[in-house]
Tab-separated table of C-alpha atoms in Angstrom:
chain	number	residue	atom	x	y	z
P	1	ALA	CA	28.187	7.387	3.458
P	2	GLN	CA	28.966	5.777	0.119
P	3	PRO	CA	30.894	7.953	-2.360
P	4	GLU	CA	28.768	9.173	-5.267
P	5	ARG	CA	29.246	7.087	-8.397
P	6	ASN	CA	29.008	8.228	-11.992
P	7	SER	CA	29.236	6.621	-15.413
P	8	GLU	CA	33.027	7.007	-15.588
P	9	ASP	CA	33.253	4.541	-12.685
P	10	ILE	CA	31.523	1.747	-14.609
P	11	GLU	CA	33.883	-1.085	-15.448
P	12	ILE	CA	32.535	-4.182	-17.152
P	13	ASP	CA	34.558	-7.406	-17.251
P	14	PHE	CA	32.892	-9.580	-19.902
P	15	THR	CA	35.093	-12.548	-18.974
P	16	LYS	CA	32.881	-12.972	-15.863
P	17	TRP	CA	30.153	-14.287	-18.190
P	18	LEU	CA	31.914	-15.201	-21.422
P	19	ASN	CA	35.030	-17.312	-21.611
P	20	GLY	CA	37.655	-15.121	-23.298
P	21	GLY	CA	35.328	-12.117	-23.597
P	22	LEU	CA	32.635	-10.910	-25.994
P	23	PRO	CA	33.295	-11.773	-29.666
P	24	CYS	CA	33.114	-8.691	-31.886
P	25	LEU	CA	33.791	-7.330	-35.343
P	26	VAL	CA	36.058	-4.319	-35.728
P	27	ALA	CA	33.827	-1.914	-37.645
P	28	SER	CA	36.157	1.043	-38.212
P	29	ALA	CA	39.563	1.787	-39.690
P	30	GLU	CA	42.520	1.334	-37.332
P	31	ASP	CA	43.206	5.077	-37.284
P	32	SER	CA	39.563	6.104	-36.830
P	33	ALA	CA	38.809	9.003	-34.493
P	34	LEU	CA	35.897	6.910	-33.163
P	35	PRO	CA	36.903	3.228	-33.082
P	36	SER	CA	33.734	1.159	-33.424
P	37	TYR	CA	32.814	-2.478	-32.890
P	38	LEU	CA	29.779	-4.666	-33.538
P	39	ALA	CA	28.797	-7.506	-31.219
P	40	VAL	CA	25.925	-9.797	-30.276
P	41	LEU	CA	25.429	-9.513	-26.525
P	42	PRO	CA	23.668	-12.247	-24.529
P	43	ALA	CA	20.570	-10.723	-22.890
P	44	ARG	CA	21.538	-12.295	-19.536
P	45	VAL	CA	24.825	-10.337	-19.528
P	46	LEU	CA	22.977	-7.116	-20.350
P	47	ALA	CA	20.415	-7.736	-17.582
P	48	ASP	CA	23.125	-8.554	-15.026
P	49	VAL	CA	25.108	-5.400	-15.866
P	50	PHE	CA	21.913	-3.322	-15.641
P	51	GLU	CA	21.042	-4.864	-12.265
P	52	GLU	CA	24.512	-3.920	-10.992
P	53	HIS	CA	24.782	-0.391	-12.416
P	54	GLY	CA	21.158	0.624	-13.052
P	55	SER	CA	20.452	4.070	-14.414
P	56	LEU	CA	24.180	4.955	-14.443
P	57	LEU	CA	24.325	2.951	-17.684
P	58	LEU	CA	21.622	5.178	-19.130
P	59	GLU	CA	22.914	8.633	-18.116
P	60	SER	CA	23.342	9.582	-21.769
P	61	ASN	CA	20.093	7.996	-22.909
P	62	VAL	CA	17.376	10.430	-23.935
P	63	ARG	CA	14.607	8.089	-22.735
P	64	THR	CA	14.262	5.931	-19.670
P	65	PHE	CA	12.067	2.906	-19.099
P	66	LEU	CA	8.505	4.209	-19.202
P	67	SER	CA	6.612	1.074	-18.168
P	68	ALA	CA	5.804	-2.397	-19.387
P	69	ARG	CA	2.462	-0.982	-20.545
P	70	GLY	CA	3.799	1.204	-23.357
P	71	SER	CA	3.393	-0.392	-26.789
P	72	VAL	CA	7.145	-0.730	-27.450
P	73	ASN	CA	7.898	-2.216	-24.032
P	74	ARG	CA	4.809	-4.432	-24.205
P	75	GLY	CA	6.096	-5.723	-27.565
P	76	ILE	CA	9.529	-6.434	-26.083
P	77	GLN	CA	7.941	-8.314	-23.155
P	78	GLU	CA	5.769	-10.323	-25.558
P	79	THR	CA	8.733	-11.258	-27.759
P	80	LEU	CA	10.726	-12.400	-24.704
P	81	ARG	CA	7.770	-14.518	-23.567
P	82	GLU	CA	6.471	-15.877	-26.892
P	83	ASN	CA	9.361	-15.729	-29.391
P	84	PRO	CA	12.686	-15.398	-27.548
P	85	ASP	CA	14.519	-17.023	-30.475
P	86	LYS	CA	13.356	-14.124	-32.702
P	87	PHE	CA	14.408	-11.326	-30.343
P	88	LEU	CA	17.609	-10.523	-32.245
P	89	ALA	CA	15.680	-10.316	-35.531
P	90	TYR	CA	12.872	-8.142	-34.138
P	91	ASN	CA	14.810	-5.738	-31.897
P	92	ASN	CA	16.876	-2.728	-33.049
P	93	GLY	CA	19.556	-3.451	-30.478
P	94	LEU	CA	21.835	-1.048	-28.650
P	95	THR	CA	24.071	1.853	-29.535
P	96	THR	CA	26.661	2.192	-26.797
P	97	THR	CA	29.778	4.185	-26.008
P	98	ALA	CA	32.728	3.589	-23.716
P	99	THR	CA	35.765	5.615	-22.748
P	100	GLY	CA	38.027	2.561	-22.726
P	101	VAL	CA	38.119	-0.931	-24.193
P	102	GLU	CA	40.380	-3.926	-23.643
P	103	LEU	CA	40.581	-6.257	-26.627
P	104	LYS	CA	42.026	-9.717	-27.091
P	105	ASP	CA	42.856	-11.101	-30.528
P	106	GLY	CA	42.907	-14.836	-31.034
P	107	PRO	CA	42.236	-17.563	-33.570
P	108	GLY	CA	38.482	-16.996	-33.167
P	109	GLY	CA	38.824	-13.268	-33.887
P	110	THR	CA	38.689	-10.178	-31.699
P	111	ARG	CA	37.028	-10.234	-28.272
P	112	ILE	CA	36.101	-7.394	-25.938
P	113	THR	CA	37.353	-8.418	-22.509
P	114	SER	CA	36.392	-5.232	-20.656
P	115	LEU	CA	34.908	-1.761	-20.997
P	116	LYS	CA	35.317	1.426	-18.981
P	117	GLY	CA	32.688	4.173	-18.799
P	118	TRP	CA	30.094	2.121	-20.707
P	119	GLN	CA	26.939	4.032	-21.690
P	120	ILE	CA	23.810	2.834	-23.490
P	121	VAL	CA	22.844	5.841	-25.601
P	122	ASN	CA	20.122	4.071	-27.596
P	123	GLY	CA	18.468	0.896	-26.364
P	124	GLY	CA	17.621	1.867	-22.793
P	125	GLN	CA	14.052	0.648	-23.358
P	126	THR	CA	15.351	-2.735	-24.516
P	127	THR	CA	17.767	-2.992	-21.585
P	128	ALA	CA	15.243	-2.037	-18.919
P	129	SER	CA	12.533	-4.208	-20.513
P	130	ILE	CA	14.759	-7.298	-20.343
P	131	ALA	CA	15.573	-6.584	-16.691
P	132	HIS	CA	11.883	-5.915	-15.927
P	133	TYR	CA	10.883	-9.167	-17.660
P	134	LEU	CA	13.319	-11.177	-15.502
P	135	ARG	CA	12.331	-9.390	-12.270
P	136	ALA	CA	8.633	-10.205	-12.808
P	137	SER	CA	9.141	-13.926	-12.081
P	138	LYS	CA	11.941	-16.139	-10.784
P	139	ASP	CA	10.880	-18.766	-13.370
P	140	ARG	CA	11.698	-16.525	-16.326
P	141	THR	CA	14.860	-16.873	-18.365
P	142	VAL	CA	16.479	-15.145	-21.314
P	143	ASP	CA	18.744	-18.051	-22.219
P	144	GLY	CA	19.392	-17.925	-25.945
P	145	VAL	CA	18.169	-14.317	-26.245
P	146	ALA	CA	20.710	-11.969	-27.826
P	147	VAL	CA	20.878	-8.233	-28.534
P	148	GLN	CA	22.932	-6.626	-31.282
P	149	MET	CA	25.266	-3.904	-30.076
P	150	LYS	CA	27.236	-1.123	-31.706
P	151	LEU	CA	30.057	0.131	-29.493
P	152	VAL	CA	31.818	3.448	-30.134
P	153	ILE	CA	34.964	4.257	-28.164
P	154	VAL	CA	35.220	7.917	-27.233
P	155	ASP	CA	38.126	9.919	-25.872
P	156	PRO	CA	37.503	10.497	-22.137
P	157	HIS	CA	38.283	14.231	-22.554
P	158	GLU	CA	35.718	14.635	-25.334
P	159	ALA	CA	33.252	12.048	-24.005
P	160	SER	CA	30.318	14.260	-23.055
P	161	GLU	CA	30.219	16.088	-26.412
P	162	VAL	CA	30.753	12.970	-28.561
P	163	VAL	CA	28.386	10.795	-26.501
P	164	HIS	CA	25.746	13.533	-26.842
P	165	SER	CA	26.181	13.529	-30.644
P	166	VAL	CA	26.055	9.725	-30.891
P	167	ALA	CA	22.922	9.691	-28.714
P	168	LYS	CA	21.315	12.486	-30.741
P	169	TYR	CA	21.823	10.780	-34.082
P	170	ALA	CA	21.085	7.249	-32.854
P	171	ASN	CA	17.755	8.461	-31.453
P	172	SER	CA	16.680	10.634	-34.380
P	173	GLN	CA	15.360	8.211	-36.979
P	174	ASN	CA	12.098	9.060	-38.712
P	175	ARG	CA	9.094	7.637	-36.895
P	176	ILE	CA	7.249	4.833	-38.683
P	177	SER	CA	3.562	4.433	-37.915
P	178	GLY	CA	1.594	1.204	-37.868
P	179	ALA	CA	-0.107	2.364	-41.098
P	180	ASP	CA	3.299	2.753	-42.763
P	181	LEU	CA	4.203	-0.820	-41.840
P	182	PHE	CA	0.948	-2.211	-43.207
P	183	SER	CA	1.174	-0.227	-46.467
P	184	THR	CA	3.459	-2.896	-47.975
P	185	HIS	CA	1.194	-5.748	-46.888
P	186	GLU	CA	0.041	-7.916	-49.808
P	187	PHE	CA	-3.590	-6.765	-49.363
P	188	HIS	CA	-2.736	-3.068	-49.645
P	189	VAL	CA	-0.338	-3.598	-52.534
P	190	ARG	CA	-3.120	-5.366	-54.481
């Protein structure tokens, strides 16, 4: 029998896909209680990590992949198919946490070489939709598709409480209806 795995066991080595690691911006003060980073993650890397670790990546996510038929997931699938170059602009991206990060500074800036205990706390729909899109046909690709990512590093001893708070706030924006979006359309403004 295989030993049971949990999210603490997840270790991601970005150098497997990206020479030198994942470029990032340091988004918090050096002495921050929650060191944070911003990055643009290639969709292929995200899909590969999801294929390897599956729902373990989403343990702290309040939603799981519902189906490709839901309007949000259908929109993600359509963007991947019709406008992959606009995916980064159209998609909200990911909010993630990790209990450990390895960084490398160089002339090109800071790079994330590896993560421990990585969790996607907002963006599970995006992640699963990309994987679902690729699984649907061997001919499909996500080359050139990127996803924005916020990464918050949490203390392993406080992880469950802090990850819960990050997930709660990242998933609690006010809902915008289709009517709200069209209210600023030129026709309605006139």
